[in-house]
Amino acid sequence: MEALVASAIGVMTAAGIYLILRLRTFPVVLGMAMLSYAVNVFLFATGRLAVNMPPILDHLGEATPGYTDPIPQALVLTAIVISFGMTAVVVMLSLGAFIEAGNDRIDLGDEESES
Amino acid sequence: MNHWIIAPVVLPAFLAPLIVLWMRYDLRTQRIFSVAGMVALLAVTIKLMVDASSGAPEVYRLGNWEAPFGIVLVLDRLSALMLVLNAALGLAVVLYALGSGWDRRGWHFHSLMQFQMMGINGAFLTGDAFNLFVFFEVLLIASYGLMIHSGGEARLKAGVQYVVYNLAGSTLFLFALGTIYSVTGSLSMADLAQKVAVMPAAETGLIRVGAILLMLVFAVKAALVPLQFWLPATYVNAPGPVAALFAIMTKVGVYAIVRVYTLVFPEGGTIGGLASEVLMPAALLSLVIGMVGVLGARDLGRLVAYSVIGSVGTMMLAFAQFDQAATGAGLYYMVHSTFAAAALFLVADLAKERRGAPGLALIPAPPIAANGLIASMFFAGAIAMAGVPPLAGFLGKLMILDGTRGQWLIWVTILVTSLIAIVGFSRAGSIVFWKAYATGGDRAPVPEAPSQGLAFTAAGGLLAVLAALTVFAGPASHWLQGTAAQIHHPQAYIDAVMEGAAERAANATSGHDDHDADEAAHEGGDAPPAAQSETGH
């Protein structure tokens, strides 16, 4: 399972990086989404992978089989909320730039020297 | 507990929604509340600075949860200094935005400013690495809004680049935090410092990766070469007052580097000299590329943006020594260069408003209204930024040279780049302000603005702070040396945060039987046994 999770993170990160290096806003937004998925899975795995374990210790039950670390779950929740909000911002901003400029190129081109 | 510590976060956090929801269509009330909020923030931060100077770091436990489980805010001299810097800059920027009419060219300028203040203050105060990430996001999302304030094609396109670059940086931040958490099982900076310090040398591979990933994130924020590409286009296309406010944004990255690499990963500790080995070449390159950029810039805004990169390089040279005297010098230069860069951005905006069509391009155009006054303000700012006597930039560079005595490469780079900067600034200033008289054209009309006087006062006020920093250089650098001493003795910080944690851990484990201890070991995952026993007794 470790190999599966690790390679999933790797593939998503690679795809994300490839996409954010594109010159159009649409693939870049997709790439950002990919990267945030990758990092969310990665964060989830930082507390070690444990299947079918509760995130809370049960003192009443005798012989607890173990538990999964709850902190990464809290971290990943925060990260999901933030990355969702950020994706919304970047979509709105790209739309604004597309409407103003009439194209969705992400580079500044020649107008860079003017301000 | 000193409840004032949370005020710099709570005050703007209340004001911002109030401005958005209650006084949405009433710019006048917005302005009154915004200025009043900034003045109150400045007063609170100065009070905190006085509190912090008296001694040990003070801790504010959010929700009264004990460290290392709860999030703490920590007020020490370094964070107090950064808070005052931020509040003073924020006040000047709001006043300038009022005076020049920037705040009515788009929506929600004042509430975004308050959110920005909240994020920056939080980042300076927090003692938890993940909370630092959250406050980074707060300040970034406010800065996205400010960056595209009043819209326009070039600004929106530059805004998209800025957002994408910073989102990639945030993702990297999460990867770094995940790596660090997976090794240590903690994200509280004081707890991390204790755990990292006792790691056996053979098992530090992953934590080094985490440390360097974190360094990359902070270098993106601080615009260190080779991660500076976002800065010039952003600062040039942002509205003038926003660019001035962004002068503190690079310092957030610098602050984070200083904080994390003296507290969690100190020089010569578990990660060895890794931090200074990475920072030193990056700082030298930033200095060279920044100052060459000043010389090569084709417009005034870009010139100031490159001078920001150069100044970050200069202060990182001092901080990368990880030595008390050099850190004190670096702090002095940081205070100075923040105000100098902000003043220059405001002066550049004053000139841009008056020049009309040529914008800030370095081409002769008919003289602008108040040419003499703006030219002399630019002159003062340029002197400060290039580090020529008599202003504080000279003293700051002198202190940094003193702190890096014997390192010839640093001396040569700082001195040569200063010369390049002087040439660059004088070339730009003479083309924009002097050659204007040779064109023989009519004076450009005075732009319409609510209060020119207020705009000039705000920009002049920042220059006055620079003058004050020069006059009171003795007491200021004495205080900053005290700050550097506190930074380089992080044990006081760790003790303040972790107060009583060891006893509580001992009480908790003695109350239960053995299988709890097994689980405690399980919780730590890969953390070495030494770390467990350290926190366990």
Short mmCIF file of C-alpha atoms in Angstrom, two decimals, chain B residues 180-372:
data_model
loop_
_atom_site.label_atom_id
_atom_site.label_comp_id
_atom_site.label_asym_id
_atom_site.label_seq_id
_atom_site.Cartn_x
_atom_site.Cartn_y
_atom_site.Cartn_z
CA ILE B 180 8.97 17.71 9.19
CA TYR B 181 5.87 16.35 10.91
CA SER B 182 6.50 12.84 9.67
CA VAL B 183 9.96 12.88 11.28
CA THR B 184 9.30 14.71 14.53
CA GLY B 185 5.57 14.27 15.18
CA SER B 186 5.24 17.92 16.16
CA LEU B 187 4.72 21.32 14.53
CA SER B 188 5.12 23.65 17.50
CA MET B 189 8.36 25.49 16.84
CA ALA B 190 9.66 25.30 20.41
CA ASP B 191 8.83 21.59 20.62
CA LEU B 192 10.43 21.05 17.21
CA ALA B 193 13.57 22.80 18.44
CA GLN B 194 13.85 20.37 21.37
CA LYS B 195 13.14 17.30 19.26
CA VAL B 196 15.43 18.24 16.39
CA ALA B 197 18.27 19.04 18.80
CA VAL B 198 18.39 15.48 20.19
CA MET B 199 18.14 13.61 16.88
CA PRO B 200 20.96 11.15 16.30
CA ALA B 201 23.19 12.30 13.44
CA ALA B 202 22.57 9.14 11.40
CA GLU B 203 18.83 9.77 11.11
CA THR B 204 18.76 13.37 9.98
CA GLY B 205 18.33 12.72 6.23
CA LEU B 206 14.61 13.42 6.08
CA ILE B 207 14.70 16.39 8.44
CA ARG B 208 17.38 18.00 6.28
CA VAL B 209 15.09 17.63 3.28
CA GLY B 210 12.29 19.25 5.27
CA ALA B 211 14.58 22.08 6.40
CA ILE B 212 15.69 22.86 2.85
CA LEU B 213 12.14 22.68 1.45
CA LEU B 214 11.12 25.17 4.13
CA MET B 215 14.07 27.36 3.18
CA LEU B 216 12.88 27.37 -0.45
CA VAL B 217 9.40 28.47 0.61
CA PHE B 218 10.74 31.36 2.67
CA ALA B 219 13.17 32.27 -0.12
CA VAL B 220 10.20 32.57 -2.51
CA LYS B 221 8.57 35.00 -0.08
CA ALA B 222 11.81 36.91 0.50
CA ALA B 223 12.52 37.00 -3.28
CA LEU B 224 16.01 35.56 -2.98
CA VAL B 225 17.67 34.69 -6.30
CA PRO B 226 16.87 32.31 -8.05
CA LEU B 227 13.28 32.52 -6.74
CA GLN B 228 12.83 36.26 -7.30
CA PHE B 229 11.11 36.16 -10.70
CA TRP B 230 7.67 37.04 -9.36
CA LEU B 231 8.78 40.24 -7.71
CA PRO B 232 9.53 42.85 -10.42
CA ALA B 233 6.38 42.26 -12.51
CA THR B 234 4.21 42.18 -9.38
CA TYR B 235 5.58 45.34 -7.80
CA VAL B 236 5.58 47.28 -11.06
CA ASN B 237 1.98 46.41 -11.88
CA ALA B 238 0.58 46.73 -8.37
CA PRO B 239 -0.96 50.08 -7.39
CA GLY B 240 1.64 52.43 -5.86
CA PRO B 241 0.54 52.23 -2.22
CA VAL B 242 0.17 48.44 -2.47
CA ALA B 243 3.70 48.12 -3.83
CA ALA B 244 4.85 50.18 -0.84
CA LEU B 245 3.01 47.83 1.51
CA PHE B 246 4.58 44.84 -0.25
CA ALA B 247 7.95 46.13 1.00
CA ILE B 248 7.04 44.34 4.26
CA MET B 249 6.01 41.14 2.41
CA THR B 250 9.56 40.20 1.48
CA LYS B 251 10.51 40.84 5.11
CA VAL B 252 7.96 38.22 6.20
CA GLY B 253 10.12 35.68 4.35
CA VAL B 254 13.29 37.10 5.87
CA TYR B 255 11.71 37.01 9.35
CA ALA B 256 10.68 33.38 8.87
CA ILE B 257 14.19 32.41 7.78
CA VAL B 258 15.73 34.16 10.80
CA ARG B 259 13.19 32.64 13.18
CA VAL B 260 13.27 29.05 11.94
CA TYR B 261 17.00 28.77 11.29
CA THR B 262 17.99 30.14 14.68
CA LEU B 263 15.30 28.40 16.73
CA VAL B 264 14.45 25.06 15.11
CA PHE B 265 17.50 24.41 12.94
CA PRO B 266 20.31 26.41 14.56
CA GLU B 267 23.66 26.70 12.85
CA GLY B 268 25.96 23.87 13.90
CA GLY B 269 23.03 21.89 15.29
CA THR B 270 21.40 18.84 13.77
CA ILE B 271 21.50 20.09 10.19
CA GLY B 272 25.01 21.50 10.58
CA GLY B 273 25.90 24.50 8.45
CA LEU B 274 23.36 23.65 5.77
CA ALA B 275 21.39 26.89 6.16
CA SER B 276 24.32 29.24 5.73
CA GLU B 277 25.74 27.15 2.88
CA VAL B 278 22.50 27.59 0.96
CA LEU B 279 21.80 31.18 1.98
CA MET B 280 25.21 32.68 1.35
CA PRO B 281 25.45 32.18 -2.44
CA ALA B 282 21.75 33.03 -2.83
CA ALA B 283 22.26 36.27 -0.92
CA LEU B 284 25.35 37.23 -2.92
CA LEU B 285 23.54 36.54 -6.21
CA SER B 286 20.46 38.48 -5.06
CA LEU B 287 22.61 41.47 -4.23
CA VAL B 288 24.40 41.40 -7.59
CA ILE B 289 21.28 40.75 -9.70
CA GLY B 290 19.24 43.30 -7.74
CA MET B 291 21.73 46.11 -8.15
CA VAL B 292 22.51 45.28 -11.79
CA GLY B 293 18.75 45.34 -12.29
CA VAL B 294 18.70 48.85 -10.80
CA LEU B 295 21.23 49.90 -13.41
CA GLY B 296 19.46 48.16 -16.29
CA ALA B 297 15.85 49.01 -15.45
CA ARG B 298 13.87 50.82 -18.11
CA ASP B 299 11.35 52.34 -15.76
CA LEU B 300 11.35 53.79 -12.29
CA GLY B 301 9.03 51.21 -10.71
CA ARG B 302 11.11 48.30 -11.95
CA LEU B 303 14.21 50.06 -10.67
CA VAL B 304 12.79 50.27 -7.16
CA ALA B 305 11.61 46.64 -7.36
CA TYR B 306 15.15 45.48 -8.23
CA SER B 307 16.56 47.59 -5.42
CA VAL B 308 14.27 45.62 -3.07
CA ILE B 309 15.83 42.37 -4.32
CA GLY B 310 19.28 43.85 -3.79
CA SER B 311 18.47 44.99 -0.27
CA VAL B 312 17.09 41.56 0.66
CA GLY B 313 20.40 40.12 -0.58
CA THR B 314 22.33 42.57 1.59
CA MET B 315 20.45 41.73 4.77
CA MET B 316 20.59 37.99 4.09
CA LEU B 317 24.38 38.27 3.85
CA ALA B 318 24.30 39.51 7.44
CA PHE B 319 21.73 36.96 8.65
CA ALA B 320 23.53 34.08 6.92
CA GLN B 321 26.50 34.65 9.25
CA PHE B 322 24.31 33.31 12.08
CA ASP B 323 26.34 35.43 14.41
CA GLN B 324 25.00 37.83 16.99
CA ALA B 325 26.75 41.02 15.89
CA ALA B 326 25.98 40.44 12.21
CA THR B 327 22.33 39.67 12.97
CA GLY B 328 22.01 42.96 14.85
CA ALA B 329 23.46 44.79 11.84
CA GLY B 330 21.12 42.90 9.52
CA LEU B 331 18.10 43.89 11.62
CA TYR B 332 19.09 47.56 11.47
CA TYR B 333 19.47 47.34 7.71
CA MET B 334 16.15 45.53 7.43
CA VAL B 335 14.23 48.26 9.29
CA HIS B 336 15.92 50.88 7.17
CA SER B 337 15.45 49.18 3.81
CA THR B 338 11.76 48.46 4.46
CA PHE B 339 11.02 52.14 4.98
CA ALA B 340 13.35 53.21 2.16
CA ALA B 341 11.72 50.85 -0.36
CA ALA B 342 8.22 51.89 0.71
CA ALA B 343 9.12 55.59 0.46
CA LEU B 344 10.60 55.06 -3.02
CA PHE B 345 7.48 53.23 -4.22
CA LEU B 346 5.30 56.09 -2.96
CA VAL B 347 7.53 58.71 -4.59
CA ALA B 348 7.51 56.73 -7.85
CA ASP B 349 3.72 56.65 -7.68
CA LEU B 350 3.60 60.43 -7.08
CA ALA B 351 5.70 60.90 -10.23
CA LYS B 352 3.66 58.39 -12.23
CA GLU B 353 0.37 60.13 -11.42
CA ARG B 354 1.78 63.39 -12.74
CA ARG B 355 3.66 62.20 -15.80
CA GLY B 356 0.63 60.87 -17.63
CA ALA B 357 1.36 58.99 -20.85
CA PRO B 358 5.05 58.08 -20.42
CA GLY B 359 4.25 56.49 -17.06
CA LEU B 360 7.45 55.67 -15.25
CA ALA B 361 9.51 54.86 -18.37
CA LEU B 362 13.00 56.34 -18.20
CA ILE B 363 12.50 58.81 -21.05
CA PRO B 364 12.53 62.59 -20.78
CA ALA B 365 9.05 64.08 -20.55
CA PRO B 366 7.88 67.62 -19.77
CA PRO B 367 8.42 68.57 -16.13
CA ILE B 368 5.72 67.42 -13.76
CA ALA B 369 3.88 69.48 -11.21
CA ALA B 370 5.90 69.84 -8.01
CA ASN B 371 8.91 68.49 -9.89
CA GLY B 372 11.38 69.93 -7.39
#
